[in-house]
mmCIF file of C-alpha atoms in Angstrom:
data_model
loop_
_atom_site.group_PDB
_atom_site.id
_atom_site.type_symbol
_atom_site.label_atom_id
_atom_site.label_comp_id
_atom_site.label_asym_id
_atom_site.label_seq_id
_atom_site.Cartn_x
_atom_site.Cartn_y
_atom_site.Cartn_z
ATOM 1 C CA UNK A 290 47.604 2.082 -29.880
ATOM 2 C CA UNK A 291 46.704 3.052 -25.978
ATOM 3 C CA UNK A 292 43.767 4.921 -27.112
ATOM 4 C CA UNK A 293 42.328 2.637 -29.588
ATOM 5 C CA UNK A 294 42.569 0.221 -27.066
ATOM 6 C CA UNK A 295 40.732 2.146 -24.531
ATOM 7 C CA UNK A 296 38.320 3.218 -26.753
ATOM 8 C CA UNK A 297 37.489 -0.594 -27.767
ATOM 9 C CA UNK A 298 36.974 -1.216 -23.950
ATOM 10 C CA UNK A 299 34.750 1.414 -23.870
ATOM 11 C CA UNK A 300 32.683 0.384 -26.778
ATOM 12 C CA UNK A 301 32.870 -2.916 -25.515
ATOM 13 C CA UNK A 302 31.341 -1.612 -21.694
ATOM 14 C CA UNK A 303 28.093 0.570 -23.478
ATOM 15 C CA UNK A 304 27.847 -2.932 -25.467
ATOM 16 C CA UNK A 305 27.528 -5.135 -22.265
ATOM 17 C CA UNK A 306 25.234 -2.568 -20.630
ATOM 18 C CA UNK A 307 22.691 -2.551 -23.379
ATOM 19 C CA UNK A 308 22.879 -6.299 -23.846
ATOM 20 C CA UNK A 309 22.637 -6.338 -20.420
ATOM 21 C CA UNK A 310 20.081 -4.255 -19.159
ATOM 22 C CA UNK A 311 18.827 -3.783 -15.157
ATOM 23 C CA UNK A 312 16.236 -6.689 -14.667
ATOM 24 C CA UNK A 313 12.666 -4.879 -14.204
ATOM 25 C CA UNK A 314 11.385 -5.063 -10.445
ATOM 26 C CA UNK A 315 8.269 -7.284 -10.220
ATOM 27 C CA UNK A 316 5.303 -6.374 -7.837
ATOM 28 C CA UNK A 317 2.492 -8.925 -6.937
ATOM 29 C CA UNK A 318 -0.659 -7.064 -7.064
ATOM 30 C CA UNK A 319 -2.788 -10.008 -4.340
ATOM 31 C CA UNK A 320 -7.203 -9.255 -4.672
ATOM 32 C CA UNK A 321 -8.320 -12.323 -2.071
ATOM 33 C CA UNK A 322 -11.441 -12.472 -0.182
ATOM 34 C CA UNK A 323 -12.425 -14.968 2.225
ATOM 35 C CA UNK A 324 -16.556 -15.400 2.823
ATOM 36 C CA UNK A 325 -17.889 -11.980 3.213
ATOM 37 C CA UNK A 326 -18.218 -8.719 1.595
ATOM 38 C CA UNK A 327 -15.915 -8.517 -1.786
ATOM 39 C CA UNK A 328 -15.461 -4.591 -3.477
ATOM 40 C CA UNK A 329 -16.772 -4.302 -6.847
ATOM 41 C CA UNK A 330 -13.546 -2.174 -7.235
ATOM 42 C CA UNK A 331 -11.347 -4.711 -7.597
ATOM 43 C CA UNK A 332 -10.666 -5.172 -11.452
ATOM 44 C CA UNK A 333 -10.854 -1.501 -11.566
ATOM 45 C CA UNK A 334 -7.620 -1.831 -8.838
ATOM 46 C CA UNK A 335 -5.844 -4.108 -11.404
ATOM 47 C CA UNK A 336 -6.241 -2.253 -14.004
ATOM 48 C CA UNK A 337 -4.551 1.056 -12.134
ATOM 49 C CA UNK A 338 -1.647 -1.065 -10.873
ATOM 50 C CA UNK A 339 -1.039 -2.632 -14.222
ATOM 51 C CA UNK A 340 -0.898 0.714 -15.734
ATOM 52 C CA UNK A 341 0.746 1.941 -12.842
ATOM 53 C CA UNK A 342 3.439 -0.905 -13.397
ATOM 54 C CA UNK A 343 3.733 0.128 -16.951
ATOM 55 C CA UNK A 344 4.683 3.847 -16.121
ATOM 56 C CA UNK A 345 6.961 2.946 -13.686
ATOM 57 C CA UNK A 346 8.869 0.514 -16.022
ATOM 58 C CA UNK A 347 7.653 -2.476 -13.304
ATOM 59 C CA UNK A 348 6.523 -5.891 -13.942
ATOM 60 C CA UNK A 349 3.189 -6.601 -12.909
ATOM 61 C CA UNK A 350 1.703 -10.071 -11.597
ATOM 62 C CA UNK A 351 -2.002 -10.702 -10.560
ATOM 63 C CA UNK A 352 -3.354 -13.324 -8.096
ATOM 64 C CA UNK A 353 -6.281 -14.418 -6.015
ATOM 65 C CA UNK A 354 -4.766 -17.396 -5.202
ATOM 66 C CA UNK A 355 -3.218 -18.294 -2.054
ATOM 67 C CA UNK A 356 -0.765 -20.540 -2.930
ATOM 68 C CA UNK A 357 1.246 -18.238 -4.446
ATOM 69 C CA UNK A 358 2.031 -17.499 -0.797
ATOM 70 C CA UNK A 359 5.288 -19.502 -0.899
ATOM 71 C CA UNK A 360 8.738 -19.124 0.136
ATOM 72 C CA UNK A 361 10.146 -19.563 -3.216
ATOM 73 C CA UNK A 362 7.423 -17.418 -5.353
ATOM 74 C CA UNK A 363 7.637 -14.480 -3.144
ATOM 75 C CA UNK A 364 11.425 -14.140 -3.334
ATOM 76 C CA UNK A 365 10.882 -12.919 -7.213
ATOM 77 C CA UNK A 366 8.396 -9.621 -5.848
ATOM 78 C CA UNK A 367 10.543 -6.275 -4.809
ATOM 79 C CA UNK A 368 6.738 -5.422 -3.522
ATOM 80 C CA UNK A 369 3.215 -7.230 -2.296
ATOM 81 C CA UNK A 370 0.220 -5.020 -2.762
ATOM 82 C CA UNK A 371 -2.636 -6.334 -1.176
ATOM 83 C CA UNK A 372 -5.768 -4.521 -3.177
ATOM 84 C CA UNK A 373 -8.644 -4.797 -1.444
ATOM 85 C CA UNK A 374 -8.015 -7.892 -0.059
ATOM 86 C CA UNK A 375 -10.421 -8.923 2.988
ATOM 87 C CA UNK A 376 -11.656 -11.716 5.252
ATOM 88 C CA UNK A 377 -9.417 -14.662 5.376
ATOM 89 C CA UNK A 378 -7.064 -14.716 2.511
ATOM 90 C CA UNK A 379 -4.724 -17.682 3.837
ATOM 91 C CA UNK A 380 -5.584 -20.957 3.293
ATOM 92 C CA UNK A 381 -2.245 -22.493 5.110
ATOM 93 C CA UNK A 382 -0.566 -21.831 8.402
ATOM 94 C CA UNK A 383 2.930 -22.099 6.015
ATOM 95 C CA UNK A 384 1.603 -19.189 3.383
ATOM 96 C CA UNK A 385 1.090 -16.892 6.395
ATOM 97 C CA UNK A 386 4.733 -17.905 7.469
ATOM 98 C CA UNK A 387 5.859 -17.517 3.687
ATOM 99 C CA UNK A 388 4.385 -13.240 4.121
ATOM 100 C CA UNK A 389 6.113 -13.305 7.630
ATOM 101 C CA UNK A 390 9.616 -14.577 5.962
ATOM 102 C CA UNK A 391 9.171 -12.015 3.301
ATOM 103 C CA UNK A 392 8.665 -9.000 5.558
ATOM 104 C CA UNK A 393 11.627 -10.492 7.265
ATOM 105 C CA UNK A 394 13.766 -10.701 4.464
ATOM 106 C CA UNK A 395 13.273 -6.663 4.183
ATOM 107 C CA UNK A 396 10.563 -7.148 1.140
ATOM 108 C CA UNK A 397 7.673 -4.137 0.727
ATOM 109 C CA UNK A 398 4.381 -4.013 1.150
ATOM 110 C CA UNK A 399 1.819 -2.255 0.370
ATOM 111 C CA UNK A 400 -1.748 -2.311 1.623
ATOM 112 C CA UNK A 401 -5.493 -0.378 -0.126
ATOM 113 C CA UNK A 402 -8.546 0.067 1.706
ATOM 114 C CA UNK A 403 -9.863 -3.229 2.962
ATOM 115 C CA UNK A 404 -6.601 -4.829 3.214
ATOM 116 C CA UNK A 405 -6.951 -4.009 6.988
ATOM 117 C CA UNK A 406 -10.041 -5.758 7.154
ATOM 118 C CA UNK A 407 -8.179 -9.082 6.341
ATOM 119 C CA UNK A 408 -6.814 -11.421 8.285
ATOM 120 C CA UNK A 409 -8.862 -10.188 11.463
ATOM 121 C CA UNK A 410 -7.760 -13.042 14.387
ATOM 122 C CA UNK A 411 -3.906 -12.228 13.191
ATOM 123 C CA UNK A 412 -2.339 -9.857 15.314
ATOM 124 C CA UNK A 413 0.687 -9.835 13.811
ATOM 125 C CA UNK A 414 -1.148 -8.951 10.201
ATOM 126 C CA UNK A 415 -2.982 -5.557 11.821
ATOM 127 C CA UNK A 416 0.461 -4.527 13.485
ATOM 128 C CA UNK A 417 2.391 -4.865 10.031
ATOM 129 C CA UNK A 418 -0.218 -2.682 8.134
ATOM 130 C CA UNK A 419 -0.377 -0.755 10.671
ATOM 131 C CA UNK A 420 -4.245 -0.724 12.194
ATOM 132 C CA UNK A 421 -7.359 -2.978 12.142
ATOM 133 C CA UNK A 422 -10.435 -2.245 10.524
ATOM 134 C CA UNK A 423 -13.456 -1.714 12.805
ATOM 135 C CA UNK A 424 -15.936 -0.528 10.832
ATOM 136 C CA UNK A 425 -17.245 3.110 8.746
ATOM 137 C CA UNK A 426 -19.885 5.146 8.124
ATOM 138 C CA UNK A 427 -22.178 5.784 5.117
ATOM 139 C CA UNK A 428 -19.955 6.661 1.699
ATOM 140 C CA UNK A 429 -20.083 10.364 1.797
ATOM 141 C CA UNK A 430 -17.834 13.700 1.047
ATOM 142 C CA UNK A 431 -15.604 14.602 3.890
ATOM 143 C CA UNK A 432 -12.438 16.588 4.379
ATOM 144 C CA UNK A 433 -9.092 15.110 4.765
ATOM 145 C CA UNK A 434 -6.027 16.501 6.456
ATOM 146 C CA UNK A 435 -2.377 16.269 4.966
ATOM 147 C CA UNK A 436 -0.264 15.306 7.834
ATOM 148 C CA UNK A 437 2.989 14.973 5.985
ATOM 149 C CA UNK A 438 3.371 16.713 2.578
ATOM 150 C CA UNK A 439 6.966 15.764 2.120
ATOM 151 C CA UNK A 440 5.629 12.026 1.327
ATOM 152 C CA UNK A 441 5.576 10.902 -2.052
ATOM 153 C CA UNK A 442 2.408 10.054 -1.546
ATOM 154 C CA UNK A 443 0.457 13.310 -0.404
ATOM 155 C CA UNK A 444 3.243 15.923 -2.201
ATOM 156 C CA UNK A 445 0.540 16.729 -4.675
ATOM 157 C CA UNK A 446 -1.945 17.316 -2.395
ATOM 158 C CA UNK A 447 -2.406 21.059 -0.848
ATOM 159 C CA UNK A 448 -2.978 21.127 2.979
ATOM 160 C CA UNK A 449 -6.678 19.233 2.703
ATOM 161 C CA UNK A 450 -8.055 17.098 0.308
ATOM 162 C CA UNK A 451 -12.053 16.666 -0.223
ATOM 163 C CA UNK A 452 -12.655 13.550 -1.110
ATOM 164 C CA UNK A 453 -16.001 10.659 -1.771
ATOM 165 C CA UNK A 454 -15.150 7.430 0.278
ATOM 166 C CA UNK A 455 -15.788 4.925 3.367
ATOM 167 C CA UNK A 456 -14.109 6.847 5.941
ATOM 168 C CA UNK A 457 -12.538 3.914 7.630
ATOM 169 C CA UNK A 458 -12.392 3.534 11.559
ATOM 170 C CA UNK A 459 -9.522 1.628 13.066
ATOM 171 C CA UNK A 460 -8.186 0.785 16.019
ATOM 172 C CA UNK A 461 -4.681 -1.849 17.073
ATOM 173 C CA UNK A 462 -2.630 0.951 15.458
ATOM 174 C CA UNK A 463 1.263 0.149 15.359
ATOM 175 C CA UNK A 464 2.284 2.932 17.668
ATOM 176 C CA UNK A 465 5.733 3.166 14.996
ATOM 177 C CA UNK A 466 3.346 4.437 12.040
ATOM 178 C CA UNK A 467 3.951 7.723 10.767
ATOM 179 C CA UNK A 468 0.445 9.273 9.526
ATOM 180 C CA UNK A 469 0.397 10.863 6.371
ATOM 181 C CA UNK A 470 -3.474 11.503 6.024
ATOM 182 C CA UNK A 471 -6.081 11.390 8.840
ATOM 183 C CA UNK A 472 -9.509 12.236 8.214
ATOM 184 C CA UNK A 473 -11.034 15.601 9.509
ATOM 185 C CA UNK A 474 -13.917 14.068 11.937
ATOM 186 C CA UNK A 475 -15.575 17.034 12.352
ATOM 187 C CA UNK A 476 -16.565 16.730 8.744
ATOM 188 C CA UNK A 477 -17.633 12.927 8.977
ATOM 189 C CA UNK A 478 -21.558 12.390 8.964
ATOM 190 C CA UNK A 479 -22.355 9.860 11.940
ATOM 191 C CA UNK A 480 -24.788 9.088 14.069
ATOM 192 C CA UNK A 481 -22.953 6.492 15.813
ATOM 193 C CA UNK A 482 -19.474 8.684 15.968
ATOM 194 C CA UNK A 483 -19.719 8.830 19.893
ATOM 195 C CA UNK A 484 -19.473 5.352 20.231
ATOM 196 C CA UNK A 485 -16.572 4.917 18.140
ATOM 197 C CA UNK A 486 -14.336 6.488 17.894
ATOM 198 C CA UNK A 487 -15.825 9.334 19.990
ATOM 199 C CA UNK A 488 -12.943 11.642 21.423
ATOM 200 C CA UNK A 489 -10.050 8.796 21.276
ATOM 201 C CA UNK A 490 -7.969 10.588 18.550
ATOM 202 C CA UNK A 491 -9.025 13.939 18.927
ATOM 203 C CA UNK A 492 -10.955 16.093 15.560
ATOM 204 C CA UNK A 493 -8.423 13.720 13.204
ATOM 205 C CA UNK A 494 -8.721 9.757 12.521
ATOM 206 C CA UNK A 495 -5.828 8.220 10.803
ATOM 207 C CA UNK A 496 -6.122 7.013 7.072
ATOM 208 C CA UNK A 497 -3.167 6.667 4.954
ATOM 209 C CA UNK A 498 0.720 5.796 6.620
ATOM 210 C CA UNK A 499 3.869 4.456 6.099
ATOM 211 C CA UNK A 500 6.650 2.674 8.088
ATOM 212 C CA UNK A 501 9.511 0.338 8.549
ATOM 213 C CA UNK A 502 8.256 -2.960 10.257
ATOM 214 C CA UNK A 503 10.278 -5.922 11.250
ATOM 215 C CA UNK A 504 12.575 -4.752 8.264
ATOM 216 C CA UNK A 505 10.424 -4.033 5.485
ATOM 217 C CA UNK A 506 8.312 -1.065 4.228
ATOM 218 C CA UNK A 507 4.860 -0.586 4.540
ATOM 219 C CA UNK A 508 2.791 1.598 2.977
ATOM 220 C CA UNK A 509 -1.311 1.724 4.175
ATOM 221 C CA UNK A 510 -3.893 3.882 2.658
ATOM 222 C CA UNK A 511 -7.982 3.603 3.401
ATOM 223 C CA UNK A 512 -8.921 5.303 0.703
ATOM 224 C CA UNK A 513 -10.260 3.509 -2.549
ATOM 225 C CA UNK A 514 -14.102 2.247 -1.939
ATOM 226 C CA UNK A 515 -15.045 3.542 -5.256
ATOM 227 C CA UNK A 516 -14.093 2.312 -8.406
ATOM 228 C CA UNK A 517 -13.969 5.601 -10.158
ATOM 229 C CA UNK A 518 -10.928 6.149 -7.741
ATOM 230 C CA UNK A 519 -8.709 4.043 -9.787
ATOM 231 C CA UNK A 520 -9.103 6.488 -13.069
ATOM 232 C CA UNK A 521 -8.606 9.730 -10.599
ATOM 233 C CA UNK A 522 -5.126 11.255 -11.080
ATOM 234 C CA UNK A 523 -4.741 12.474 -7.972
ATOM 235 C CA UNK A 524 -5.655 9.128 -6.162
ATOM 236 C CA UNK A 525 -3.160 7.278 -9.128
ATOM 237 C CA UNK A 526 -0.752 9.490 -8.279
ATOM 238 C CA UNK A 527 -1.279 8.509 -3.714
ATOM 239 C CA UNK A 528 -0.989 5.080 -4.685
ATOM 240 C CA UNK A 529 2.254 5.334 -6.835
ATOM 241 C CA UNK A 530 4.044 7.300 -4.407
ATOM 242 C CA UNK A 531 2.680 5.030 -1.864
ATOM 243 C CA UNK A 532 4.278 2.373 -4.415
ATOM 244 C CA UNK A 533 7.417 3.551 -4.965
ATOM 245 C CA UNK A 534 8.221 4.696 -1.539
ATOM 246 C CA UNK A 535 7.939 1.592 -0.272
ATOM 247 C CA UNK A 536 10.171 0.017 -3.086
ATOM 248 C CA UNK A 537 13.000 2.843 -1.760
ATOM 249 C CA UNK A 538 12.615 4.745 -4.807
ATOM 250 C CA UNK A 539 12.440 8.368 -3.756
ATOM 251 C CA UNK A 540 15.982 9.459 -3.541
ATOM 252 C CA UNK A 541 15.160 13.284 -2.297
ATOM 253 C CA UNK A 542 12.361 12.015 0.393
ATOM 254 C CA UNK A 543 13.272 12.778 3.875
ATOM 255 C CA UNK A 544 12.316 9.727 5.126
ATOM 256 C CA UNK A 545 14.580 6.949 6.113
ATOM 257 C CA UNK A 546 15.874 4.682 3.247
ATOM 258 C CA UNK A 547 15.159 1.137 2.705
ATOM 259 C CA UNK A 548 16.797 -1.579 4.528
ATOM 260 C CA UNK A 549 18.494 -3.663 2.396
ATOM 261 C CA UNK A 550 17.480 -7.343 2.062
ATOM 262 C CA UNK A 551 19.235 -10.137 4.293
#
């Protein structure tokens, strides 16, 4: 009678786990621009992330909108990408305050390309992704170096990677970031290199890191000018590391786990 017993509590346990399966995590891919320059890549973004989603057994949501910038909508997103936003993409003093409250609250983040090129006269912003935009040279081939290939994000990648993009310049870089790519300058076509950034980092610019900030992850790449990017493999496959690092998903990484919301 024991057994039969246990054996209908078992039954009864698979039952309530299949009728009761984990809730999918739900990402907010966010595409704003302000007045200014907007990437033709930016459906091309949404599609990868929705696919991306998809393989990763995530919910996807799409906006342009600001006012989704709220206390009460964010609290449903394990994860904010910002794809290619730029310029101003707050229209409210209280929806930059709703992104600080979310970082805060230990969400993720996840910034592409031109999301350091928003937000420009925030301070806090450039120190959360980790660097401002100042500007790049022509679109062009050039060799990048693989800082860290333990990363989820580079472990595919062998010790460079050639690649077509905007090789972005920054400066403001959060001193706490931990580079993952930085592009090979001496490889970089310029004719206004010397006046920035010169000598300041050396033969090797920053492009793609991660780190903890203010109790949240943040993951930052450059890369991603061209639309073609977002059917590339190899680039799908940055991005969804990038992705699910920050959303503490990477159980053999070396890197230090997620804090846990407060």
């Amino acid at each position: 009678m024991k057994i039969k017993l246990l054996l209908l509590t078992v039954v009864l346990g698979i039952g309530s786990v299949f009728a009761n399966p984990p809730a999918k995590k739900r990402i907010l891919v966010y595409t704003k621009n302000g007045k200014g320059y907007v990437h033709k890549n930016i459906p091309f973004s949404v599609e990868a992330w929705k696919k991306i989603g998809e393989a990763n057994n995530l919910i996807v949501d799409v906006s342009d909108d600001p006012a989704v910038m709220n206390t009460e909508n964010l609290a449903k997103y394990s994860c904010l990408v910002f794809s290619n936003t730029c310029n101003d993409i707050f229209d409210t003093e209280q929806q930059k305050q709703a992104l600080v409250d979310y970082i805060h609250a230990g969400g993720a983040f996840v910034g592409i390309h031109s999301a350091s090129d928003s937000e420009k006269s925030w301070p806090w912003f450039a120190t959360m992704v980790g660097g401002k935009f100042k500007r790049h040279p022509a679109f062009q081939s050039f060799e990048i170096k693989v800082i860290d290939k333990n990363h989820p994000s580079t472990s595919m990648l062998g010790e460079t990677w050639r690649k077509e993009d905007e090789c972005y310049y920054m400066n403001e870089f959060n001193p706490n970031i931990q580079v993952l790519l930085a592009a090979d300058m001496r490889t970089v076509k310029d004719s206004e290199k010397e006046v920035y950034p010169g000598r300041t980092f050396g033969d090797y610019l920053p492009l793609a890191w991660c780190h903890e900030f203010e109790g949240a992850r943040v993951f930052y790449t450059a890369l991603g000018h061209d639309s073609k990017d977002y059917i590339d493999p190899v680039f799908i496959q940055h991005l969804t590391g990038g992705l699910l690092w920050a959303l503490g998903e990477n159980p053999k990484e070396s890197h230090s786990k997620k804090k846990s919301r407060k």
